[in-house]
Amino acid sequence: MRKHATMRLAPAAAALTTLALLAACSTGSGDGTATGDGQSTTDETATAGEGGAESIVIGFSQRRLAGSDWWATLLQGAEDKAAELGAEIIVTDAGGDTVKQNSDIQTLLTQGVDAVILNPHDPTGVAPGVSAVTAAEVPLVVVNSNLSEELAAQQFCYVAEDQVDVARGMGEEIAAWADENFGGEPVKAVVIGGYSGETVTDLRDQGVVEGFESYGGEIEWLPIRYGEWLPDKALGPVRDIATANPDLRVVLSLSDVMLPGIKQGLNDAGILDQVVIGTYDGQMSVVKEMIDDPTGPVQADASNEPYKQGQTAVEKAVAAVNGETQDAVCPGGEFWIDTFLATPENAAEFYDETRQF
């Protein structure tokens, strides 16, 4: 068994809150299922919106926006659904700073929002903000990144994909590819995650490791490396571990956003052509890559549907404000988004040139 570092990144110093009032227009399916354009809706929340979402103001506390199309797509889904339902969104960007995110939440409450959507930078570090939302008796919807078990009891709904299950499927797919192409030979493998100690990284790491453990040969797990969910941050760690391990055969990336840096790091070390990559996000440029280069390094991409996550978070927030119960809208306090697993064989089925994810 391998061992991972458990040190958590310290929060940055407090910063002033920046607010941006954003709105956009879109349409949704209204049938409780995902549609071909990556949108989703639920019957009860669509009805709630028709019943008076015009007066609803939702505060969206985003962990970070700069440098990631994924986070931008998540926000776009929320904006589009709010516009469709006639609600208003006030957005704050914590810039990867937990202290600022707590301040942002306080500011949103001061603005008099009816509900808060939170994409937490730290699952425990946002405790002051979560406590403030609870004290204000404002519904809290958490999206993408989850809260700690202790704080999760205060949320109305957590909207995401089932990260362990989705990652496990990607790991299993890469294991099957490795069985066929490596013939059961011993392999070195490494996971590239976001941050040390971050719950999202830990859940996806757990899933891909469990999935890839189905490989028929011996696996040597190299220590996990962290790319902070950004390509430039992933480049150095990948280049270092690839240079130190020229016999590396398997890379499991926990985000497509980091993939350009990962591939550059492998290429700089001269081993890109000998490595198989599994990745996570369902970015359409990566799906297209598998269509255009079916024998290339990327052989599996698990989606997590940021646009649908943003839409659904707004739907749940509107439902909560309109008096819907958690049991009716978000049983158990969690709502999993449907996802897909793309491979070179089926990538054409999922590719949509009008979407980023």
Coordinates of C-alpha atoms in Angstrom, one line a residue, residues 9 16 30 69 112 120 151 156 168 188 225 231 233-235 249 297 307 317 337 340-342 357:
L9 CA -2.6 23.8 2.8
L16 CA -11.6 42.2 0.5
G30 CA -37.8 20.1 -17.4
D69 CA -12.6 26.5 -17.8
G112 CA -29.8 39.8 1.9
P120 CA -16.0 25.3 -0.8
L151 CA -20.5 20.6 8.4
F156 CA -29.9 21.6 2.3
R168 CA -13.3 3.9 -10.1
K188 CA 4.7 2.0 -12.3
R225 CA 1.6 14.5 -7.0
P231 CA -2.0 23.0 -16.0
K233 CA 0.9 23.9 -11.5
A234 CA 0.9 20.3 -12.7
L235 CA 3.8 20.7 -15.1
R249 CA 3.7 3.6 -17.5
P297 CA -1.8 8.5 -24.7
Y307 CA -22.7 22.8 -16.5
A317 CA -31.7 26.5 -4.1
I337 CA -25.4 14.1 -11.5
F340 CA -20.3 9.4 -19.0
L341 CA -17.1 7.5 -19.5
A342 CA -15.5 8.2 -22.9
F357 CA -17.5 19.9 -20.9

